[in-house]
Tab-separated table of C-alpha atoms in Angstrom:
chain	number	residue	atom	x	y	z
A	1	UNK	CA	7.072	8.532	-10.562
A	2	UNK	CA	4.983	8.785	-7.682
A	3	UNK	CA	7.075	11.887	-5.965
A	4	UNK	CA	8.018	9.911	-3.103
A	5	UNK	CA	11.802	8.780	-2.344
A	6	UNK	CA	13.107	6.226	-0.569
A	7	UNK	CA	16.716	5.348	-0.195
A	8	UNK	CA	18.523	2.812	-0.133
A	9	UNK	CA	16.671	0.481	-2.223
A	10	UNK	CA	17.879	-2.533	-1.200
A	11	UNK	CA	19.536	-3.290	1.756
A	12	UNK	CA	21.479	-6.557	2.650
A	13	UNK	CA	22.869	-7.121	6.371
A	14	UNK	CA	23.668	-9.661	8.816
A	15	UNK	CA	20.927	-10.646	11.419
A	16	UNK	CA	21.182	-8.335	14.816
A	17	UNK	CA	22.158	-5.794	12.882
A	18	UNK	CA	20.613	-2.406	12.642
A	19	UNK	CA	19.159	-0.346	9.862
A	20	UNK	CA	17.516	2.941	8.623
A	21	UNK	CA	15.345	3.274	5.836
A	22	UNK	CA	15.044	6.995	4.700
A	23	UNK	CA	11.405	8.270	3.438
A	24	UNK	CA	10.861	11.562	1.480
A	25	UNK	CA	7.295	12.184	0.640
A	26	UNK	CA	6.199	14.262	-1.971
A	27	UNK	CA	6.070	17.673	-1.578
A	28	UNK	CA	3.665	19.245	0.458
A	29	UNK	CA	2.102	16.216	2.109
A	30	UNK	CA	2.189	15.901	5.761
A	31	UNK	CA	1.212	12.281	6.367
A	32	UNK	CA	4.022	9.335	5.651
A	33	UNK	CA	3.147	5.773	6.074
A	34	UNK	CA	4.980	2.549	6.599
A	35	UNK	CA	4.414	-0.829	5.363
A	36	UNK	CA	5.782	-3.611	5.096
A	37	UNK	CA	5.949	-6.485	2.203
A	38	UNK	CA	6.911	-9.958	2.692
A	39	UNK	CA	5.213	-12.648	0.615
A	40	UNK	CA	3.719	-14.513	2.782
A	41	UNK	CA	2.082	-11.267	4.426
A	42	UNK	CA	1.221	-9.195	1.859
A	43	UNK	CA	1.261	-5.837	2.490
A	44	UNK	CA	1.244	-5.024	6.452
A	45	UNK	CA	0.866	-1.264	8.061
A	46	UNK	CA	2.897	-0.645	10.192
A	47	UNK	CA	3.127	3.463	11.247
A	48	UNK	CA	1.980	6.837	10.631
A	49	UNK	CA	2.955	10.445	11.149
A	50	UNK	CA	1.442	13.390	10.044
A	51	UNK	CA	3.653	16.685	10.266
A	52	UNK	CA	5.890	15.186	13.025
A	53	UNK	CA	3.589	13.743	15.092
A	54	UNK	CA	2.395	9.832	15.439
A	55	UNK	CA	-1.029	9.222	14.960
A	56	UNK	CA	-1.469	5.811	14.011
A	57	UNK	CA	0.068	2.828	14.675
A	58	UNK	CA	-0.272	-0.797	13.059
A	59	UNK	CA	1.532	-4.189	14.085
A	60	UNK	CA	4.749	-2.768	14.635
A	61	UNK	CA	7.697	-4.747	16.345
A	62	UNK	CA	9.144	-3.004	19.221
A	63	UNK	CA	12.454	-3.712	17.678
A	64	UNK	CA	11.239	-1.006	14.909
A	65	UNK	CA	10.796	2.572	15.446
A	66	UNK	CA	10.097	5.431	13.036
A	67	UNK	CA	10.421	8.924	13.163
A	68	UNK	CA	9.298	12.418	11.042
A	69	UNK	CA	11.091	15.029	11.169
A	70	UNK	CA	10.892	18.668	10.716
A	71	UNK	CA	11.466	18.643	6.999
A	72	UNK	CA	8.515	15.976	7.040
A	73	UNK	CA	10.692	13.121	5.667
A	74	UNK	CA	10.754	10.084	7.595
A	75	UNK	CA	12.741	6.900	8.889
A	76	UNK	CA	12.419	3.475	10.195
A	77	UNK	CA	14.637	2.327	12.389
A	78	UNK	CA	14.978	-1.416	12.098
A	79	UNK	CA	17.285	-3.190	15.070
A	80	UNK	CA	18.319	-6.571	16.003
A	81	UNK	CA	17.226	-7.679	12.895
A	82	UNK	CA	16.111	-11.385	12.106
A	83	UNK	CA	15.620	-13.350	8.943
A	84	UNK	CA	11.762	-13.220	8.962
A	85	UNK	CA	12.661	-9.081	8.810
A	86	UNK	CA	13.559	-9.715	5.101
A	87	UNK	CA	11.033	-7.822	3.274
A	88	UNK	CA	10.085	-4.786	1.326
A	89	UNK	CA	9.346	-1.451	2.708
A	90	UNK	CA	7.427	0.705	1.226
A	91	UNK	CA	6.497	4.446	2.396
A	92	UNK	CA	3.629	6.273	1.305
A	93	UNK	CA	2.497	9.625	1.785
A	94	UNK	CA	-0.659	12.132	1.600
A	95	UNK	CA	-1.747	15.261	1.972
A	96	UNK	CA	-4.145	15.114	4.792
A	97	UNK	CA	-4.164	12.751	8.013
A	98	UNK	CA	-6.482	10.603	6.928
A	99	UNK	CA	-9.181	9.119	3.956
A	100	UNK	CA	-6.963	10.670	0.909
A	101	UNK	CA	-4.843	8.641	-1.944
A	102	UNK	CA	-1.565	7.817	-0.565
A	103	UNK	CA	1.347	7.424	-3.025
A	104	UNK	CA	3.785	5.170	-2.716
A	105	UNK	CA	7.684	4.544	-3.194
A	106	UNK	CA	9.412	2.279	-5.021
A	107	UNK	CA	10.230	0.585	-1.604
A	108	UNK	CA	13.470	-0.740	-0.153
A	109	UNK	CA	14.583	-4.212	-0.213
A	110	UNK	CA	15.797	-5.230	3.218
A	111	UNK	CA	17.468	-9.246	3.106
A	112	UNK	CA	18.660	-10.021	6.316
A	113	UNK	CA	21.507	-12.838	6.151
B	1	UNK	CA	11.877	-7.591	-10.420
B	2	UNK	CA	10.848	-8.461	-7.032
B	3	UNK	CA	8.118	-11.707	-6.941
B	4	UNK	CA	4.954	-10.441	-4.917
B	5	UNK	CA	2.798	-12.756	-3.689
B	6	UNK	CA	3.416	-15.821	-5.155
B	7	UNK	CA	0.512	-18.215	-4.143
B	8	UNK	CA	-2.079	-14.655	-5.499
B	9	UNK	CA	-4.957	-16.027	-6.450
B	10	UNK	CA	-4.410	-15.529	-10.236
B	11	UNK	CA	-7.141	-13.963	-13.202
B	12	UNK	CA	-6.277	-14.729	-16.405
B	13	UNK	CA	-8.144	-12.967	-19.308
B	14	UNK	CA	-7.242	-12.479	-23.036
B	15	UNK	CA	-6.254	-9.390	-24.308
B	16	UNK	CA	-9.518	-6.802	-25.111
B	17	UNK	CA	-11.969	-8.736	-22.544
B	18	UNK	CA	-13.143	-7.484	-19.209
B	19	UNK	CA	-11.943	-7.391	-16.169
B	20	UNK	CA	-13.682	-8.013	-12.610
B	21	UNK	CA	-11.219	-8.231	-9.986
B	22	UNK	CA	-13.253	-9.045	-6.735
B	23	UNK	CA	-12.631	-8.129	-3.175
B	24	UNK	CA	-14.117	-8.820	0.663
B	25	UNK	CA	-13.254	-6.365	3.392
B	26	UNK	CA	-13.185	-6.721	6.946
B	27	UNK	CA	-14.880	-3.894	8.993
B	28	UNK	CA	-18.514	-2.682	8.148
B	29	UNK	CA	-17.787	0.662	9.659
B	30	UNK	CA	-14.632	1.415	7.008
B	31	UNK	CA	-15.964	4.532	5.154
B	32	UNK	CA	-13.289	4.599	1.996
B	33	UNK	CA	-11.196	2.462	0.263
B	34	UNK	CA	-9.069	2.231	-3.011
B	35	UNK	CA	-7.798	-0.194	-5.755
B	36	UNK	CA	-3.863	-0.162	-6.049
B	37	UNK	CA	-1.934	-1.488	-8.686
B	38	UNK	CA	1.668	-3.367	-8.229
B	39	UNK	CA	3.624	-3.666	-10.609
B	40	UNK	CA	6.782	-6.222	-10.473
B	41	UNK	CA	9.250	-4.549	-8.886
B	42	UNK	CA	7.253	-1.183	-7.940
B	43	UNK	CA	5.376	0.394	-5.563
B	44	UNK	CA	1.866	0.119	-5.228
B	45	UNK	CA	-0.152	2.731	-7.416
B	46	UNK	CA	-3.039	4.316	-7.045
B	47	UNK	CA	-6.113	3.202	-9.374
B	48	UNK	CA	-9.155	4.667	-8.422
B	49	UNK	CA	-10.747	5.231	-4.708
B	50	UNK	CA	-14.609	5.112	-3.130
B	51	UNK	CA	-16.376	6.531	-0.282
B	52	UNK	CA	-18.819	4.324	1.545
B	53	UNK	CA	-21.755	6.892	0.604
B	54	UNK	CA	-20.822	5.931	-2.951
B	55	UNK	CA	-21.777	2.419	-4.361
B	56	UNK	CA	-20.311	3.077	-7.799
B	57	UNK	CA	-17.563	5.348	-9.112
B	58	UNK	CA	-16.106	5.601	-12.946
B	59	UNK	CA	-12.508	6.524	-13.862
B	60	UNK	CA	-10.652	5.826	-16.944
B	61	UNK	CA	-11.174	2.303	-18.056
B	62	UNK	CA	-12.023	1.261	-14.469
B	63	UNK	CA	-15.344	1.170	-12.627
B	64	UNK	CA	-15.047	0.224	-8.558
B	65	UNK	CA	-18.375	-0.907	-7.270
B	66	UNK	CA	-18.485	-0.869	-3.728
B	67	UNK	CA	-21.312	-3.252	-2.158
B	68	UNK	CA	-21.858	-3.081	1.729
B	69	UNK	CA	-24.372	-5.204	2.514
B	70	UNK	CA	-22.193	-8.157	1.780
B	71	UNK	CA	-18.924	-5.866	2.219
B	72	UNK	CA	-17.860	-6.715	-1.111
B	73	UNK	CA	-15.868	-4.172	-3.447
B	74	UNK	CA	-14.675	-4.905	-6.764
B	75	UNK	CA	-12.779	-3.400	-9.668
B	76	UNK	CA	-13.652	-3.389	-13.000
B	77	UNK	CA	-11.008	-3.250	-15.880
B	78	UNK	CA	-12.555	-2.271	-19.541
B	79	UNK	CA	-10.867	-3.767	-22.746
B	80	UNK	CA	-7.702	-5.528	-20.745
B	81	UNK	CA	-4.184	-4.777	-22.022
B	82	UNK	CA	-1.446	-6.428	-21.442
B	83	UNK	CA	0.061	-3.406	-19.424
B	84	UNK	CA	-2.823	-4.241	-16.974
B	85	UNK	CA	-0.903	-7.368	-15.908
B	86	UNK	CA	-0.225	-7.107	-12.305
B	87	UNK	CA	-1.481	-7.606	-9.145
B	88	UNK	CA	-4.406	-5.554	-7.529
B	89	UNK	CA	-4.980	-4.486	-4.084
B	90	UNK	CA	-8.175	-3.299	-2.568
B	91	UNK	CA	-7.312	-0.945	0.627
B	92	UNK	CA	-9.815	-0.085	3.360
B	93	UNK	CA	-9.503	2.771	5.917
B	94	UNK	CA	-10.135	1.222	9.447
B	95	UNK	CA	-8.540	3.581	11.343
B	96	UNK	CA	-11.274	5.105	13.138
B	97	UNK	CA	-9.734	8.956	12.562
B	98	UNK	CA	-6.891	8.705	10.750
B	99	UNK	CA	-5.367	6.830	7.934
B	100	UNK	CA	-4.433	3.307	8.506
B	101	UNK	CA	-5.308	1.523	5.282
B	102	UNK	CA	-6.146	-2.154	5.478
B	103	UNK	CA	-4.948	-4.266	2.275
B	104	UNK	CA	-6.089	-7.510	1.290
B	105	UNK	CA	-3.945	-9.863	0.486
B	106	UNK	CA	-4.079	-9.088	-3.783
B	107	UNK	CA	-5.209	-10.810	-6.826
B	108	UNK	CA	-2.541	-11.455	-9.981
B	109	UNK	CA	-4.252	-10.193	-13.071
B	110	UNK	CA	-1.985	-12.432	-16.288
B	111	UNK	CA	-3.499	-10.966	-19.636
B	112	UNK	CA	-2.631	-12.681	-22.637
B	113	UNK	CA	-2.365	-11.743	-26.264
């Protein structure tokens, strides 16, 4: 168990739709990341935050947004959803901002229908 | 479990042999990197990390050798067990500041009895 949570894990909705993935990283780290999984992609960054702040930012759709919040967890905001959104997402979090092992979630399993 | 990367290059090695899992990164002026480990179904986990004023660095079982000239990492796996089997992700930073690892796209490790 890496110490980091993310709920739900899996996630099946109808294309336009929107969703929230939920990130709790492990205590005491500032930093949360999000990727994305799809096979054909492997694994793609897509955001980070470090103690509520952006600070780095990968090939993220406009239709996604994410968020950290006081209590440092974290959330994705996925809207008008498509079939090519179908993938896993995975958060990860560290200590520091940058250069440091990141641990990972189990991921959530987003299949858009 | 959830399929990752199904066209992965794949290694196969028997049970007890070595491992040398090989990787090519991007950007010469990415200073760290790390070997994950992804399990079917799971997150990615950490293995063992490198800093670019490092060319070697030992953990337990595994040796990453990090080569710059040609931008070449790999990770070595001593006396392969089967629990080894999955697939293995070398990570750069390219972030220029802050944490924005860079995977490759993964190789399947199969090890058979």
């Amino acid at each position: 168990d890496s110490g980091v949570t993310q709920t739900p894990k899996h996630l099946i909705t109808a294309t336009g739709q929107r969703v929230t993935l939920r990130c709790s990283p492990r205590s005491g780290d500032l930093s949360v990341y999000w990727y994305q999984q799809s096979l054909d992609q492997g694994l793609q960054f897509l955001i980070q935050y470090y103690n509520g702040e952006e600070r780095a930012k990968g090939n993220i759709l406009e239709r996604f947004s994410a968020q950290q919040f006081p209590d440092l967890h974290s959330e994705l905001n996925l809207s008008s959803l498509e079939l090519g959104d179908s993938a896993l997402y995975f958060c990860a979090s560290s200590v520091e901002q940058r250069s440091t092992e990141a641990f990972f979630g189990q991921g959530t399993r987003l299949t858009v229908v | 479990g959830e399929s990752v990367g199904l066209h992965l290059p794949t290694l196969s090695v028997q049970e007890g042999d070595n491992s040398i899992i090989n990787c090519a990164y991007s950007n010469s002026a990415s200073d760290y990197f790390i070997w994950y480990k992804q399990e079917s179904g799971k997150g990615p986990q950490f293995i063992i990390d490198i800093r670019s004023n490092m060319d070697k660095r030992q953990g337990q079982r595994v040796t990453v050798l990090l080569n710059k000239t040609v931008k070449h990492l790999s990770l070595q796996i001593a006396a392969t067990q089967p629990g080894d089997s999955a697939v293995y992700f070398c990570a750069e930073n390219n972030s220029g500041g802050y944490n924005k690892l860079i995977f490759g796209a993964g190789t399947r490790l199969a090890v058979h009895p």
